[in-house]
Structures are given as C-alpha cells and as structure tokens.
C-alpha cells in the first residue's frame, strides 16, 4: 500500500509583485500600519540570483528622502497616467 507523503502545500499561483517592479515606477511601500509612496530609482539583485531584486532604492514622493527598501515591502504599483 502506498502512502502520500506530500505536504499538501499548494505552489504559488502567481509571481510576487516585486519581481515586476522596474526603475521609474511609482510604488507603495507598506511598513506595518504605515505606508508611503515613492519612485523607484534602482533595483539591486540578490546574491543567489542577480536577476531577482531584493532591495529597491526609492525616493519618497512627499519628502524626497532616498531610502533602501526590502523588496517584499512593496505592496502596490501605482499605474502610470
């Protein structure tokens, strides 16, 4: 008799948002209950795969402050008009 030892976890159905972010896009960064909007200046690849972004350099649209942000904190991309 065979037994299924699979974990039952389903693979993700779509890619995480940060994989599609490019320099020049305006994004929403969510840090807990606080969020802010910024323009992506530069994206930094990871050590294992340089094509996968792990950090973004983002300029806040309100203050102009430039910060390095962990890629998974980007929650939305603001559509271009």
PDB file of N, CA, C and O in Angstrom:
ATOM      1  N   UNK A   1       0.839  -1.166   0.000  1.00  0.00           N
ATOM      2  CA  UNK A   1       0.000   0.000   0.000  1.00  0.00           C
ATOM      3  C   UNK A   1       0.891   1.238   0.000  1.00  0.00           C
ATOM      4  O   UNK A   1       1.803   1.358   0.795  1.00  0.00           O
ATOM      5  N   UNK A   2       0.623   2.176  -0.895  1.00  0.00           N
ATOM      6  CA  UNK A   2       1.432   3.395  -0.954  1.00  0.00           C
ATOM      7  C   UNK A   2       0.785   4.493  -0.120  1.00  0.00           C
ATOM      8  O   UNK A   2      -0.433   4.560   0.015  1.00  0.00           O
ATOM      9  N   UNK A   3       1.643   5.339   0.415  1.00  0.00           N
ATOM     10  CA  UNK A   3       1.181   6.446   1.254  1.00  0.00           C
ATOM     11  C   UNK A   3       1.674   7.744   0.645  1.00  0.00           C
ATOM     12  O   UNK A   3       2.833   7.862   0.273  1.00  0.00           O
ATOM     13  N   UNK A   4       0.804   8.720   0.531  1.00  0.00           N
ATOM     14  CA  UNK A   4       1.177  10.033   0.001  1.00  0.00           C
ATOM     15  C   UNK A   4       1.812  10.855   1.112  1.00  0.00           C
ATOM     16  O   UNK A   4       1.158  11.182   2.099  1.00  0.00           O
ATOM     17  N   UNK A   5       3.094  11.177   0.960  1.00  0.00           N
ATOM     18  CA  UNK A   5       3.811  11.938   1.973  1.00  0.00           C
ATOM     19  C   UNK A   5       3.967  13.408   1.591  1.00  0.00           C
ATOM     20  O   UNK A   5       4.801  14.109   2.141  1.00  0.00           O
ATOM     21  N   UNK A   6       3.207  13.885   0.634  1.00  0.00           N
ATOM     22  CA  UNK A   6       3.326  15.287   0.230  1.00  0.00           C
ATOM     23  C   UNK A   6       2.825  16.196   1.344  1.00  0.00           C
ATOM     24  O   UNK A   6       2.019  15.809   2.185  1.00  0.00           O
ATOM     25  N   UNK A   7       3.315  17.405   1.340  1.00  0.00           N
ATOM     26  CA  UNK A   7       2.993  18.337   2.424  1.00  0.00           C
ATOM     27  C   UNK A   7       1.593  18.914   2.298  1.00  0.00           C
ATOM     28  O   UNK A   7       1.052  19.443   3.249  1.00  0.00           O
ATOM     29  N   UNK A   8       1.031  18.867   1.113  1.00  0.00           N
ATOM     30  CA  UNK A   8      -0.291  19.435   0.925  1.00  0.00           C
ATOM     31  C   UNK A   8      -0.262  20.921   0.652  1.00  0.00           C
ATOM     32  O   UNK A   8      -1.286  21.538   0.420  1.00  0.00           O
ATOM     33  N   UNK A   9       0.925  21.519   0.657  1.00  0.00           N
ATOM     34  CA  UNK A   9       1.039  22.948   0.375  1.00  0.00           C
ATOM     35  C   UNK A   9       0.913  23.166  -1.121  1.00  0.00           C
ATOM     36  O   UNK A   9       1.510  22.461  -1.929  1.00  0.00           O
ATOM     37  N   UNK A  10       0.134  24.159  -1.497  1.00  0.00           N
ATOM     38  CA  UNK A  10      -0.053  24.463  -2.911  1.00  0.00           C
ATOM     39  C   UNK A  10       1.040  25.426  -3.369  1.00  0.00           C
ATOM     40  O   UNK A  10       1.396  26.351  -2.630  1.00  0.00           O
ATOM     41  N   UNK A  11       1.559  25.235  -4.574  1.00  0.00           N
ATOM     42  CA  UNK A  11       2.545  26.190  -5.080  1.00  0.00           C
ATOM     43  C   UNK A  11       1.872  27.523  -5.368  1.00  0.00           C
ATOM     44  O   UNK A  11       0.662  27.575  -5.644  1.00  0.00           O
ATOM     45  N   UNK A  12       2.625  28.622  -5.289  1.00  0.00           N
ATOM     46  CA  UNK A  12       2.024  29.929  -5.569  1.00  0.00           C
ATOM     47  C   UNK A  12       1.484  29.977  -6.997  1.00  0.00           C
ATOM     48  O   UNK A  12       2.086  29.423  -7.912  1.00  0.00           O
ATOM     49  N   UNK A  13       0.334  30.630  -7.165  1.00  0.00           N
ATOM     50  CA  UNK A  13      -0.287  30.682  -8.478  1.00  0.00           C
ATOM     51  C   UNK A  13       0.233  31.831  -9.326  1.00  0.00           C
ATOM     52  O   UNK A  13       0.132  31.784 -10.533  1.00  0.00           O
ATOM     53  N   UNK A  14       0.787  32.872  -8.707  1.00  0.00           N
ATOM     54  CA  UNK A  14       1.348  33.957  -9.491  1.00  0.00           C
ATOM     55  C   UNK A  14       2.588  34.508  -8.792  1.00  0.00           C
ATOM     56  O   UNK A  14       2.806  34.286  -7.609  1.00  0.00           O
ATOM     57  N   UNK A  15       3.389  35.230  -9.568  1.00  0.00           N
ATOM     58  CA  UNK A  15       4.642  35.779  -9.057  1.00  0.00           C
ATOM     59  C   UNK A  15       4.394  36.887  -8.040  1.00  0.00           C
ATOM     60  O   UNK A  15       3.400  37.610  -8.134  1.00  0.00           O
ATOM     61  N   UNK A  16       5.315  37.061  -7.089  1.00  0.00           N
ATOM     62  CA  UNK A  16       5.219  38.206  -6.180  1.00  0.00           C
ATOM     63  C   UNK A  16       5.344  39.514  -6.968  1.00  0.00           C
ATOM     64  O   UNK A  16       6.008  39.569  -8.004  1.00  0.00           O
ATOM     65  N   UNK A  17       4.710  40.544  -6.473  1.00  0.00           N
ATOM     66  CA  UNK A  17       4.673  41.835  -7.160  1.00  0.00           C
ATOM     67  C   UNK A  17       6.068  42.404  -7.398  1.00  0.00           C
ATOM     68  O   UNK A  17       6.353  42.950  -8.462  1.00  0.00           O
ATOM     69  N   UNK A  18       6.967  42.266  -6.413  1.00  0.00           N
ATOM     70  CA  UNK A  18       8.264  42.921  -6.534  1.00  0.00           C
ATOM     71  C   UNK A  18       9.111  42.392  -7.694  1.00  0.00           C
ATOM     72  O   UNK A  18      10.038  43.050  -8.133  1.00  0.00           O
ATOM     73  N   UNK A  19       8.766  41.228  -8.229  1.00  0.00           N
ATOM     74  CA  UNK A  19       9.512  40.706  -9.376  1.00  0.00           C
ATOM     75  C   UNK A  19       9.257  41.507 -10.643  1.00  0.00           C
ATOM     76  O   UNK A  19      10.028  41.451 -11.589  1.00  0.00           O
ATOM     77  N   UNK A  20       8.172  42.279 -10.671  1.00  0.00           N
ATOM     78  CA  UNK A  20       7.797  43.025 -11.865  1.00  0.00           C
ATOM     79  C   UNK A  20       8.087  44.526 -11.754  1.00  0.00           C
ATOM     80  O   UNK A  20       7.779  45.271 -12.668  1.00  0.00           O
ATOM     81  N   UNK A  21       8.667  44.954 -10.641  1.00  0.00           N
ATOM     82  CA  UNK A  21       8.965  46.377 -10.434  1.00  0.00           C
ATOM     83  C   UNK A  21      10.240  46.743 -11.175  1.00  0.00           C
ATOM     84  O   UNK A  21      11.230  46.008 -11.143  1.00  0.00           O
ATOM     85  N   UNK A  22      10.204  47.893 -11.860  1.00  0.00           N
ATOM     86  CA  UNK A  22      11.360  48.393 -12.599  1.00  0.00           C
ATOM     87  C   UNK A  22      11.657  49.824 -12.178  1.00  0.00           C
ATOM     88  O   UNK A  22      10.791  50.505 -11.610  1.00  0.00           O
ATOM     89  N   UNK A  23      12.871  50.269 -12.444  1.00  0.00           N
ATOM     90  CA  UNK A  23      13.244  51.653 -12.157  1.00  0.00           C
ATOM     91  C   UNK A  23      12.324  52.593 -12.931  1.00  0.00           C
ATOM     92  O   UNK A  23      11.979  52.337 -14.082  1.00  0.00           O
ATOM     93  N   UNK A  24      11.897  53.665 -12.271  1.00  0.00           N
ATOM     94  CA  UNK A  24      10.993  54.634 -12.874  1.00  0.00           C
ATOM     95  C   UNK A  24       9.541  54.457 -12.463  1.00  0.00           C
ATOM     96  O   UNK A  24       8.727  55.357 -12.664  1.00  0.00           O
ATOM     97  N   UNK A  25       9.197  53.308 -11.894  1.00  0.00           N
ATOM     98  CA  UNK A  25       7.823  53.076 -11.438  1.00  0.00           C
ATOM     99  C   UNK A  25       7.579  53.755 -10.100  1.00  0.00           C
ATOM    100  O   UNK A  25       8.500  53.919  -9.308  1.00  0.00           O
ATOM    101  N   UNK A  26       6.339  54.140  -9.866  1.00  0.00           N
ATOM    102  CA  UNK A  26       5.918  54.658  -8.566  1.00  0.00           C
ATOM    103  C   UNK A  26       5.246  53.516  -7.819  1.00  0.00           C
ATOM    104  O   UNK A  26       4.380  52.836  -8.372  1.00  0.00           O
ATOM    105  N   UNK A  27       5.662  53.313  -6.577  1.00  0.00           N
ATOM    106  CA  UNK A  27       5.177  52.170  -5.800  1.00  0.00           C
ATOM    107  C   UNK A  27       4.690  52.627  -4.427  1.00  0.00           C
ATOM    108  O   UNK A  27       5.001  53.726  -3.971  1.00  0.00           O
ATOM    109  N   UNK A  28       3.930  51.763  -3.786  1.00  0.00           N
ATOM    110  CA  UNK A  28       3.502  51.966  -2.405  1.00  0.00           C
ATOM    111  C   UNK A  28       4.315  51.008  -1.540  1.00  0.00           C
ATOM    112  O   UNK A  28       4.393  49.810  -1.831  1.00  0.00           O
ATOM    113  N   UNK A  29       4.925  51.553  -0.485  1.00  0.00           N
ATOM    114  CA  UNK A  29       5.711  50.763   0.453  1.00  0.00           C
ATOM    115  C   UNK A  29       4.929  50.703   1.753  1.00  0.00           C
ATOM    116  O   UNK A  29       4.532  51.729   2.302  1.00  0.00           O
ATOM    117  N   UNK A  30       4.691  49.492   2.247  1.00  0.00           N
ATOM    118  CA  UNK A  30       3.916  49.317   3.468  1.00  0.00           C
ATOM    119  C   UNK A  30       4.821  48.765   4.558  1.00  0.00           C
ATOM    120  O   UNK A  30       5.404  47.696   4.415  1.00  0.00           O
ATOM    121  N   UNK A  31       4.923  49.521   5.652  1.00  0.00           N
ATOM    122  CA  UNK A  31       5.719  49.121   6.809  1.00  0.00           C
ATOM    123  C   UNK A  31       4.789  49.036   8.017  1.00  0.00           C
ATOM    124  O   UNK A  31       4.609  50.004   8.750  1.00  0.00           O
ATOM    125  N   UNK A  32       4.182  47.879   8.198  1.00  0.00           N
ATOM    126  CA  UNK A  32       3.195  47.724   9.271  1.00  0.00           C
ATOM    127  C   UNK A  32       1.936  48.505   8.928  1.00  0.00           C
ATOM    128  O   UNK A  32       1.353  48.311   7.878  1.00  0.00           O
ATOM    129  N   UNK A  33       1.534  49.404   9.822  1.00  0.00           N
ATOM    130  CA  UNK A  33       0.357  50.230   9.559  1.00  0.00           C
ATOM    131  C   UNK A  33       0.705  51.497   8.790  1.00  0.00           C
ATOM    132  O   UNK A  33      -0.183  52.185   8.310  1.00  0.00           O
ATOM    133  N   UNK A  34       1.980  51.815   8.678  1.00  0.00           N
ATOM    134  CA  UNK A  34       2.418  52.999   7.933  1.00  0.00           C
ATOM    135  C   UNK A  34       2.707  52.631   6.490  1.00  0.00           C
ATOM    136  O   UNK A  34       3.214  51.554   6.206  1.00  0.00           O
ATOM    137  N   UNK A  35       2.383  53.544   5.579  1.00  0.00           N
ATOM    138  CA  UNK A  35       2.694  53.330   4.180  1.00  0.00           C
ATOM    139  C   UNK A  35       3.090  54.664   3.569  1.00  0.00           C
ATOM    140  O   UNK A  35       2.758  55.725   4.084  1.00  0.00           O
ATOM    141  N   UNK A  36       3.829  54.598   2.492  1.00  0.00           N
ATOM    142  CA  UNK A  36       4.243  55.791   1.769  1.00  0.00           C
ATOM    143  C   UNK A  36       4.464  55.449   0.298  1.00  0.00           C
ATOM    144  O   UNK A  36       4.590  54.288  -0.058  1.00  0.00           O
ATOM    145  N   UNK A  37       4.466  56.482  -0.541  1.00  0.00           N
ATOM    146  CA  UNK A  37       4.664  56.290  -1.971  1.00  0.00           C
ATOM    147  C   UNK A  37       6.035  56.799  -2.355  1.00  0.00           C
ATOM    148  O   UNK A  37       6.531  57.772  -1.787  1.00  0.00           O
ATOM    149  N   UNK A  38       6.629  56.137  -3.335  1.00  0.00           N
ATOM    150  CA  UNK A  38       7.933  56.570  -3.783  1.00  0.00           C
ATOM    151  C   UNK A  38       8.213  56.138  -5.211  1.00  0.00           C
ATOM    152  O   UNK A  38       7.538  55.270  -5.760  1.00  0.00           O
ATOM    153  N   UNK A  39       9.220  56.783  -5.805  1.00  0.00           N
ATOM    154  CA  UNK A  39       9.665  56.453  -7.152  1.00  0.00           C
ATOM    155  C   UNK A  39      10.890  55.560  -7.060  1.00  0.00           C
ATOM    156  O   UNK A  39      11.852  55.888  -6.361  1.00  0.00           O
ATOM    157  N   UNK A  40      10.866  54.455  -7.780  1.00  0.00           N
ATOM    158  CA  UNK A  40      11.985  53.518  -7.766  1.00  0.00           C
ATOM    159  C   UNK A  40      13.119  54.107  -8.601  1.00  0.00           C
ATOM    160  O   UNK A  40      12.941  54.452  -9.771  1.00  0.00           O
ATOM    161  N   UNK A  41      14.288  54.229  -7.975  1.00  0.00           N
ATOM    162  CA  UNK A  41      15.466  54.754  -8.655  1.00  0.00           C
ATOM    163  C   UNK A  41      16.324  53.615  -9.182  1.00  0.00           C
ATOM    164  O   UNK A  41      16.837  53.658 -10.300  1.00  0.00           O
ATOM    165  N   UNK A  42      16.499  52.580  -8.368  1.00  0.00           N
ATOM    166  CA  UNK A  42      17.420  51.499  -8.693  1.00  0.00           C
ATOM    167  C   UNK A  42      16.952  50.222  -8.016  1.00  0.00           C
ATOM    168  O   UNK A  42      16.366  50.268  -6.935  1.00  0.00           O
ATOM    169  N   UNK A  43      17.194  49.084  -8.659  1.00  0.00           N
ATOM    170  CA  UNK A  43      16.892  47.801  -8.007  1.00  0.00           C
ATOM    171  C   UNK A  43      18.174  46.985  -7.924  1.00  0.00           C
ATOM    172  O   UNK A  43      18.978  46.955  -8.843  1.00  0.00           O
ATOM    173  N   UNK A  44      18.364  46.342  -6.782  1.00  0.00           N
ATOM    174  CA  UNK A  44      19.566  45.555  -6.505  1.00  0.00           C
ATOM    175  C   UNK A  44      19.201  44.077  -6.493  1.00  0.00           C
ATOM    176  O   UNK A  44      18.254  43.670  -5.830  1.00  0.00           O
ATOM    177  N   UNK A  45      19.960  43.267  -7.227  1.00  0.00           N
ATOM    178  CA  UNK A  45      19.712  41.836  -7.298  1.00  0.00           C
ATOM    179  C   UNK A  45      20.264  41.107  -6.093  1.00  0.00           C
ATOM    180  O   UNK A  45      21.105  41.622  -5.352  1.00  0.00           O
ATOM    181  N   UNK A  46      19.816  39.888  -5.912  1.00  0.00           N
ATOM    182  CA  UNK A  46      20.255  39.071  -4.789  1.00  0.00           C
ATOM    183  C   UNK A  46      21.576  38.372  -5.068  1.00  0.00           C
ATOM    184  O   UNK A  46      22.063  38.323  -6.191  1.00  0.00           O
ATOM    185  N   UNK A  47      22.165  37.790  -4.038  1.00  0.00           N
ATOM    186  CA  UNK A  47      23.445  37.104  -4.162  1.00  0.00           C
ATOM    187  C   UNK A  47      23.283  35.772  -4.902  1.00  0.00           C
ATOM    188  O   UNK A  47      24.149  35.383  -5.681  1.00  0.00           O
ATOM    189  N   UNK A  48      22.191  35.076  -4.665  1.00  0.00           N
ATOM    190  CA  UNK A  48      21.982  33.779  -5.329  1.00  0.00           C
ATOM    191  C   UNK A  48      21.581  33.934  -6.783  1.00  0.00           C
ATOM    192  O   UNK A  48      21.984  33.155  -7.636  1.00  0.00           O
ATOM    193  N   UNK A  49      20.743  34.917  -7.058  1.00  0.00           N
ATOM    194  CA  UNK A  49      20.312  35.173  -8.431  1.00  0.00           C
ATOM    195  C   UNK A  49      20.241  36.679  -8.637  1.00  0.00           C
ATOM    196  O   UNK A  49      19.298  37.322  -8.171  1.00  0.00           O
ATOM    197  N   UNK A  50      21.212  37.259  -9.331  1.00  0.00           N
ATOM    198  CA  UNK A  50      21.242  38.719  -9.511  1.00  0.00           C
ATOM    199  C   UNK A  50      20.047  39.276 -10.275  1.00  0.00           C
ATOM    200  O   UNK A  50      19.800  40.469 -10.229  1.00  0.00           O
ATOM    201  N   UNK A  51      19.299  38.424 -10.973  1.00  0.00           N
ATOM    202  CA  UNK A  51      18.134  38.903 -11.723  1.00  0.00           C
ATOM    203  C   UNK A  51      16.910  39.099 -10.836  1.00  0.00           C
ATOM    204  O   UNK A  51      15.946  39.732 -11.229  1.00  0.00           O
ATOM    205  N   UNK A  52      16.932  38.544  -9.631  1.00  0.00           N
ATOM    206  CA  UNK A  52      15.803  38.668  -8.699  1.00  0.00           C
ATOM    207  C   UNK A  52      16.084  39.839  -7.757  1.00  0.00           C
ATOM    208  O   UNK A  52      17.051  39.815  -7.003  1.00  0.00           O
ATOM    209  N   UNK A  53      15.248  40.884  -7.791  1.00  0.00           N
ATOM    210  CA  UNK A  53      15.505  42.042  -6.931  1.00  0.00           C
ATOM    211  C   UNK A  53      15.251  41.729  -5.462  1.00  0.00           C
ATOM    212  O   UNK A  53      14.272  41.073  -5.118  1.00  0.00           O
ATOM    213  N   UNK A  54      16.166  42.176  -4.610  1.00  0.00           N
ATOM    214  CA  UNK A  54      15.980  42.006  -3.166  1.00  0.00           C
ATOM    215  C   UNK A  54      15.857  43.353  -2.470  1.00  0.00           C
ATOM    216  O   UNK A  54      15.244  43.442  -1.411  1.00  0.00           O
ATOM    217  N   UNK A  55      16.433  44.385  -3.049  1.00  0.00           N
ATOM    218  CA  UNK A  55      16.370  45.740  -2.489  1.00  0.00           C
ATOM    219  C   UNK A  55      16.041  46.733  -3.590  1.00  0.00           C
ATOM    220  O   UNK A  55      16.469  46.569  -4.738  1.00  0.00           O
ATOM    221  N   UNK A  56      15.286  47.773  -3.208  1.00  0.00           N
ATOM    222  CA  UNK A  56      14.999  48.880  -4.111  1.00  0.00           C
ATOM    223  C   UNK A  56      15.491  50.168  -3.476  1.00  0.00           C
ATOM    224  O   UNK A  56      15.343  50.357  -2.267  1.00  0.00           O
ATOM    225  N   UNK A  57      16.056  51.042  -4.292  1.00  0.00           N
ATOM    226  CA  UNK A  57      16.369  52.394  -3.827  1.00  0.00           C
ATOM    227  C   UNK A  57      15.204  53.255  -4.275  1.00  0.00           C
ATOM    228  O   UNK A  57      14.931  53.372  -5.470  1.00  0.00           O
ATOM    229  N   UNK A  58      14.488  53.834  -3.306  1.00  0.00           N
ATOM    230  CA  UNK A  58      13.234  54.532  -3.583  1.00  0.00           C
ATOM    231  C   UNK A  58      13.283  55.933  -3.001  1.00  0.00           C
ATOM    232  O   UNK A  58      13.689  56.131  -1.855  1.00  0.00           O
ATOM    233  N   UNK A  59      12.837  56.922  -3.800  1.00  0.00           N
ATOM    234  CA  UNK A  59      12.729  58.308  -3.349  1.00  0.00           C
ATOM    235  C   UNK A  59      11.284  58.577  -2.968  1.00  0.00           C
ATOM    236  O   UNK A  59      10.376  58.420  -3.790  1.00  0.00           O
ATOM    237  N   UNK A  60      11.061  58.966  -1.719  1.00  0.00           N
ATOM    238  CA  UNK A  60       9.714  59.282  -1.234  1.00  0.00           C
ATOM    239  C   UNK A  60       9.159  60.470  -2.022  1.00  0.00           C
ATOM    240  O   UNK A  60       9.847  61.472  -2.199  1.00  0.00           O
ATOM    241  N   UNK A  61       7.913  60.366  -2.495  1.00  0.00           N
ATOM    242  CA  UNK A  61       7.336  61.447  -3.290  1.00  0.00           C
ATOM    243  C   UNK A  61       6.981  62.662  -2.437  1.00  0.00           C
ATOM    244  O   UNK A  61       6.899  63.774  -2.954  1.00  0.00           O
ATOM    245  N   UNK A  62       6.767  62.489  -1.143  1.00  0.00           N
ATOM    246  CA  UNK A  62       6.421  63.604  -0.271  1.00  0.00           C
ATOM    247  C   UNK A  62       7.639  64.381   0.206  1.00  0.00           C
ATOM    248  O   UNK A  62       7.647  65.607   0.186  1.00  0.00           O
ATOM    249  N   UNK A  63       8.668  63.670   0.654  1.00  0.00           N
ATOM    250  CA  UNK A  63       9.818  64.321   1.284  1.00  0.00           C
ATOM    251  C   UNK A  63      11.057  64.364   0.407  1.00  0.00           C
ATOM    252  O   UNK A  63      11.960  65.151   0.655  1.00  0.00           O
ATOM    253  N   UNK A  64      11.137  63.474  -0.587  1.00  0.00           N
ATOM    254  CA  UNK A  64      12.328  63.394  -1.424  1.00  0.00           C
ATOM    255  C   UNK A  64      13.454  62.572  -0.817  1.00  0.00           C
ATOM    256  O   UNK A  64      14.505  62.421  -1.415  1.00  0.00           O
ATOM    257  N   UNK A  65      13.235  62.046   0.377  1.00  0.00           N
ATOM    258  CA  UNK A  65      14.248  61.236   1.050  1.00  0.00           C
ATOM    259  C   UNK A  65      14.436  59.935   0.270  1.00  0.00           C
ATOM    260  O   UNK A  65      13.472  59.270  -0.103  1.00  0.00           O
ATOM    261  N   UNK A  66      15.694  59.567   0.019  1.00  0.00           N
ATOM    262  CA  UNK A  66      16.013  58.344  -0.700  1.00  0.00           C
ATOM    263  C   UNK A  66      16.373  57.269   0.308  1.00  0.00           C
ATOM    264  O   UNK A  66      17.218  57.483   1.180  1.00  0.00           O
ATOM    265  N   UNK A  67      15.712  56.107   0.188  1.00  0.00           N
ATOM    266  CA  UNK A  67      15.923  55.015   1.144  1.00  0.00           C
ATOM    267  C   UNK A  67      16.088  53.702   0.407  1.00  0.00           C
ATOM    268  O   UNK A  67      15.541  53.519  -0.684  1.00  0.00           O
ATOM    269  N   UNK A  68      16.836  52.787   1.017  1.00  0.00           N
ATOM    270  CA  UNK A  68      16.888  51.410   0.540  1.00  0.00           C
ATOM    271  C   UNK A  68      15.754  50.658   1.216  1.00  0.00           C
ATOM    272  O   UNK A  68      15.572  50.749   2.425  1.00  0.00           O
ATOM    273  N   UNK A  69      14.973  49.916   0.427  1.00  0.00           N
ATOM    274  CA  UNK A  69      13.786  49.241   0.933  1.00  0.00           C
ATOM    275  C   UNK A  69      13.854  47.768   0.537  1.00  0.00           C
ATOM    276  O   UNK A  69      14.167  47.440  -0.617  1.00  0.00           O
ATOM    277  N   UNK A  70      13.535  46.890   1.488  1.00  0.00           N
ATOM    278  CA  UNK A  70      13.445  45.468   1.201  1.00  0.00           C
ATOM    279  C   UNK A  70      12.331  45.248   0.173  1.00  0.00           C
ATOM    280  O   UNK A  70      11.243  45.804   0.294  1.00  0.00           O
ATOM    281  N   UNK A  71      12.586  44.430  -0.833  1.00  0.00           N
ATOM    282  CA  UNK A  71      11.660  44.271  -1.956  1.00  0.00           C
ATOM    283  C   UNK A  71      10.274  43.791  -1.543  1.00  0.00           C
ATOM    284  O   UNK A  71       9.281  44.189  -2.144  1.00  0.00           O
ATOM    285  N   UNK A  72      10.181  42.964  -0.511  1.00  0.00           N
ATOM    286  CA  UNK A  72       8.858  42.449  -0.148  1.00  0.00           C
ATOM    287  C   UNK A  72       7.988  43.457   0.587  1.00  0.00           C
ATOM    288  O   UNK A  72       6.822  43.189   0.862  1.00  0.00           O
ATOM    289  N   UNK A  73       8.504  44.653   0.885  1.00  0.00           N
ATOM    290  CA  UNK A  73       7.677  45.710   1.481  1.00  0.00           C
ATOM    291  C   UNK A  73       6.896  46.496   0.426  1.00  0.00           C
ATOM    292  O   UNK A  73       6.007  47.271   0.771  1.00  0.00           O
ATOM    293  N   UNK A  74       7.219  46.299  -0.847  1.00  0.00           N
ATOM    294  CA  UNK A  74       6.477  46.952  -1.927  1.00  0.00           C
ATOM    295  C   UNK A  74       5.175  46.190  -2.109  1.00  0.00           C
ATOM    296  O   UNK A  74       5.166  45.004  -2.438  1.00  0.00           O
ATOM    297  N   UNK A  75       4.056  46.885  -1.879  1.00  0.00           N
ATOM    298  CA  UNK A  75       2.752  46.212  -1.919  1.00  0.00           C
ATOM    299  C   UNK A  75       1.908  46.553  -3.141  1.00  0.00           C
ATOM    300  O   UNK A  75       1.037  45.780  -3.511  1.00  0.00           O
ATOM    301  N   UNK A  76       2.138  47.709  -3.752  1.00  0.00           N
ATOM    302  CA  UNK A  76       1.351  48.125  -4.900  1.00  0.00           C
ATOM    303  C   UNK A  76       2.229  48.890  -5.892  1.00  0.00           C
ATOM    304  O   UNK A  76       3.177  49.548  -5.473  1.00  0.00           O
ATOM    305  N   UNK A  77       1.869  48.809  -7.150  1.00  0.00           N
ATOM    306  CA  UNK A  77       2.476  49.648  -8.176  1.00  0.00           C
ATOM    307  C   UNK A  77       1.415  50.650  -8.604  1.00  0.00           C
ATOM    308  O   UNK A  77       0.284  50.272  -8.942  1.00  0.00           O
ATOM    309  N   UNK A  78       1.761  51.942  -8.584  1.00  0.00           N
ATOM    310  CA  UNK A  78       0.821  52.986  -8.980  1.00  0.00           C
ATOM    311  C   UNK A  78       0.805  53.055 -10.502  1.00  0.00           C
ATOM    312  O   UNK A  78       1.870  53.202 -11.119  1.00  0.00           O
ATOM    313  N   UNK A  79      -0.368  52.926 -11.131  1.00  0.00           N
ATOM    314  CA  UNK A  79      -0.425  52.946 -12.592  1.00  0.00           C
ATOM    315  C   UNK A  79       0.011  54.295 -13.153  1.00  0.00           C
ATOM    316  O   UNK A  79      -0.279  55.347 -12.582  1.00  0.00           O
ATOM    317  N   UNK A  80       0.731  54.243 -14.269  1.00  0.00           N
ATOM    318  CA  UNK A  80       1.157  55.478 -14.939  1.00  0.00           C
ATOM    319  C   UNK A  80      -0.061  56.096 -15.642  1.00  0.00           C
ATOM    320  O   UNK A  80      -0.920  55.392 -16.149  1.00  0.00           O
ATOM    321  N   UNK A  81      -0.095  57.411 -15.672  1.00  0.00           N
ATOM    322  CA  UNK A  81      -1.232  58.076 -16.335  1.00  0.00           C
ATOM    323  C   UNK A  81      -0.842  58.637 -17.655  1.00  0.00           C
ATOM    324  O   UNK A  81       0.258  58.806 -18.007  1.00  0.00           O
TER     325      UNK A  81
END
